[in-house]
């Protein structure tokens, strides 16, 4: 089995003719690990995420999933292995949590057969248990807090697949309590299932705490990649973000102090 779940080889992409957001980018996401994709606003993180989740196709280059060119993988087959949670999501207010999580099973049916099977019901129930959303399964999504709603989106993704998750700023708009709860839950799912996780993050200290691997981007390319301790240094933060930072250790844990 390939060591990398996802790979980009010389990938370029632009939203307008002649303008490239990603410029011959090469990156690798290790299989079975939690990878954080970090970098300043406008560096191309969300674009890379959109390419991996097949919202867009690269202008040039190749994207691989476990060694296979994703352009050659049927969309339904890809969706059975890769689930994406985007930064902005919409859902009808009158839908219940259980109904929304069950939508994660859409990839296992075709337009001629959409009846839920026992496997679908079991997968949805298991996903809600693991994301601690079972307690409000019958509630309408409009009644949920932001932290609860993010866990529901994660449950939907887990009902779809536990092989690979793509998470775009899943802690955005959450307070510190819910941010840590969400990241701890993601870490737990990874350890329990060996799920490959790629998450776009902004918080450097959360990256240090929860990621196995870091990809640091700047101006449409990869500036550095590797273990968090190796990539996140005061010099690299200064080069990437243009800020002064000091790396310290507290209780044997590396933290970043900005100042």
XYZ file of C-alpha atoms in Angstrom:
259
model
C 0.000 0.000 0.000
C 1.353 3.479 -0.854
C 2.612 5.483 2.123
C 0.663 8.541 0.964
C -3.109 8.794 0.746
C -3.024 11.939 -1.413
C -0.326 13.338 -3.660
C -0.146 16.378 -5.907
C 2.447 16.382 -8.657
C 3.217 19.681 -10.417
C -0.375 20.855 -9.988
C -1.370 24.311 -11.191
C -4.759 25.988 -10.980
C -6.239 29.426 -11.545
C -9.732 30.867 -11.303
C -9.117 33.294 -14.160
C -7.215 32.917 -17.395
C -3.564 33.742 -16.866
C -3.850 33.909 -13.065
C -2.491 30.954 -11.131
C -3.461 30.376 -7.501
C -1.425 27.165 -7.298
C 1.876 27.077 -9.142
C 3.327 23.658 -9.947
C 2.601 22.516 -6.405
C 3.854 19.208 -5.038
C 2.534 17.836 -1.763
C 1.907 14.538 -0.020
C -0.570 13.598 2.701
C 0.589 10.518 4.680
C -1.905 7.672 4.947
C -3.440 7.074 8.360
C -2.164 10.345 9.821
C -3.636 13.717 10.764
C -2.202 16.384 8.475
C -2.687 20.109 8.986
C -2.583 22.416 5.975
C -1.554 25.870 7.208
C -0.442 29.212 5.800
C -1.529 32.844 5.468
C -4.817 33.906 3.893
C -4.724 33.668 0.118
C -1.860 31.166 0.000
C -3.948 28.510 -1.780
C -5.014 26.233 1.097
C -8.715 26.239 0.254
C -7.959 25.843 -3.447
C -5.816 22.780 -2.742
C -8.634 21.443 -0.580
C -11.159 21.997 -3.380
C -8.965 20.142 -5.855
C -8.564 17.162 -3.521
C -12.324 17.078 -2.924
C -12.874 17.267 -6.720
C -14.799 20.519 -6.755
C -12.254 21.733 -9.325
C -9.921 20.031 -11.754
C -6.285 21.092 -12.039
C -5.187 23.085 -15.083
C -2.090 20.912 -15.194
C -0.408 18.221 -13.157
C -1.739 15.101 -11.480
C -3.515 14.314 -8.201
C -3.282 10.785 -6.803
C -5.301 8.941 -4.183
C -3.413 5.894 -2.921
C -1.457 5.886 -6.166
C -4.452 6.267 -8.494
C -5.118 9.352 -10.584
C -8.325 10.745 -9.098
C -9.532 11.859 -12.527
C -9.766 8.152 -13.437
C -11.720 7.177 -10.299
C -15.520 7.240 -10.750
C -17.049 9.965 -8.596
C -19.232 7.589 -6.610
C -16.284 5.305 -5.886
C -14.190 8.291 -4.787
C -17.009 9.494 -2.516
C -17.088 6.092 -0.842
C -13.466 6.623 0.230
C -13.139 10.399 0.656
C -15.566 12.628 2.577
C -15.219 16.409 2.709
C -16.591 18.888 5.243
C -16.503 22.377 3.778
C -16.225 25.670 5.602
C -19.731 26.764 4.587
C -22.638 24.307 4.519
C -26.377 24.733 4.133
C -29.239 22.424 5.028
C -33.057 22.799 5.253
C -34.034 24.004 8.731
C -36.727 21.359 9.168
C -34.325 18.440 8.651
C -33.453 16.370 11.709
C -29.932 15.420 12.701
C -30.609 11.778 11.917
C -31.888 12.656 8.439
C -28.869 14.826 7.732
C -26.334 12.223 8.886
C -28.107 9.615 6.754
C -27.351 11.745 3.695
C -23.760 10.600 4.070
C -24.885 7.306 2.565
C -25.890 8.909 -0.745
C -22.657 7.730 -2.366
C -23.751 4.106 -1.936
C -26.906 4.432 -4.016
C -27.800 5.394 -7.551
C -30.675 7.459 -8.873
C -32.775 4.325 -9.399
C -32.358 3.022 -5.850
C -32.288 5.326 -2.859
C -33.986 3.249 -0.147
C -31.953 3.044 3.054
C -30.497 -0.386 3.746
C -29.624 -1.841 7.125
C -25.983 -1.076 6.355
C -26.924 2.592 5.848
C -28.837 2.741 9.125
C -26.018 1.040 11.008
C -23.392 3.375 9.528
C -25.408 6.468 10.436
C -26.019 5.244 13.988
C -22.361 4.382 14.457
C -21.281 7.786 13.145
C -23.609 9.579 15.554
C -22.371 7.523 18.490
C -18.730 8.215 17.663
C -19.300 11.949 17.239
C -21.530 12.140 20.331
C -24.528 13.419 18.386
C -26.943 10.546 19.178
C -28.422 12.454 22.107
C -29.972 15.026 19.768
C -30.582 12.807 16.725
C -34.281 13.740 16.544
C -33.777 17.489 16.918
C -34.068 19.891 13.991
C -30.734 21.222 12.836
C -31.964 24.803 13.298
C -32.094 24.142 17.053
C -28.407 23.246 17.365
C -25.499 25.332 18.587
C -22.497 25.933 16.360
C -20.431 23.296 18.143
C -23.206 20.720 17.901
C -23.710 21.478 14.210
C -20.035 20.959 13.403
C -20.153 17.564 15.094
C -23.180 16.702 12.962
C -21.282 17.565 9.785
C -18.444 15.361 11.000
C -20.963 12.574 11.678
C -22.299 12.899 8.129
C -18.741 12.540 6.795
C -18.066 9.511 9.002
C -21.307 7.878 7.851
C -19.974 8.287 4.318
C -16.526 6.805 4.985
C -13.843 6.458 7.625
C -11.031 6.015 5.106
C -10.172 9.668 4.400
C -11.583 12.968 5.660
C -10.983 16.440 4.201
C -11.907 19.173 6.704
C -11.842 22.834 5.699
C -11.498 25.094 8.761
C -13.894 22.952 10.770
C -13.169 24.943 13.956
C -14.041 28.330 12.421
C -16.624 30.326 14.418
C -16.367 27.936 17.386
C -15.329 29.085 20.838
C -12.196 27.597 22.422
C -14.113 24.855 24.244
C -15.756 23.586 21.061
C -12.559 23.967 19.041
C -10.668 21.680 21.412
C -13.600 19.275 21.603
C -13.748 19.029 17.812
C -10.003 18.540 17.373
C -9.908 15.940 20.133
C -12.756 14.099 18.438
C -10.943 14.137 15.091
C -7.794 12.834 16.760
C -9.801 10.049 18.427
C -11.448 9.009 15.140
C -8.056 8.876 13.459
C -6.606 6.678 16.194
C -9.636 4.388 16.315
C -10.047 3.814 12.583
C -6.690 4.777 11.064
C -8.548 7.474 9.138
C -6.429 9.752 6.973
C -7.297 13.339 7.883
C -6.320 16.511 6.056
C -7.573 19.624 7.815
C -7.105 23.267 6.911
C -6.177 25.120 10.106
C -5.181 28.637 11.113
C -4.160 28.076 14.725
C -0.451 27.211 14.981
C -0.689 25.890 18.545
C -3.596 23.611 17.656
C -1.483 22.318 14.777
C 1.378 21.577 17.144
C -0.936 19.703 19.502
C -3.162 17.694 17.174
C -1.314 17.107 13.882
C 1.140 14.344 12.970
C 2.207 16.090 9.792
C 2.185 19.711 8.617
C 2.118 21.230 5.146
C 2.958 24.939 5.252
C 1.924 26.922 2.187
C 2.801 30.380 0.922
C 1.943 32.153 -2.334
C 0.518 29.084 -4.076
C 3.279 26.655 -3.196
C 4.533 24.428 -0.403
C 7.132 26.174 1.727
C 7.791 23.260 4.087
C 6.336 19.882 5.045
C 7.076 17.399 7.785
C 6.621 16.796 11.493
C 5.155 19.789 13.385
C 8.307 20.215 15.518
C 10.418 20.431 12.372
C 8.193 22.731 10.318
C 6.889 25.143 12.949
C 9.923 27.182 13.984
C 10.314 30.858 14.792
C 12.204 31.378 11.530
C 9.606 29.584 9.424
C 6.756 31.506 11.048
C 8.554 34.771 10.356
C 9.100 33.777 6.715
C 5.538 32.537 6.209
C 3.433 35.004 8.173
C 5.810 37.918 8.689
C 5.411 37.770 12.475
C 7.786 37.465 15.410
C 7.306 34.290 17.407
C 9.100 32.312 20.059
C 8.895 28.548 20.400
C 8.817 27.311 23.994
C 8.120 24.099 25.869
C 5.493 23.811 28.571
C 5.005 20.441 30.304
C 7.008 18.739 27.538
C 4.738 20.243 24.903
C 5.927 22.699 22.265
C 3.948 25.939 22.060
C 4.242 29.110 20.030
C 4.214 32.514 21.704
C 3.572 35.497 19.438
C 4.897 38.904 20.373
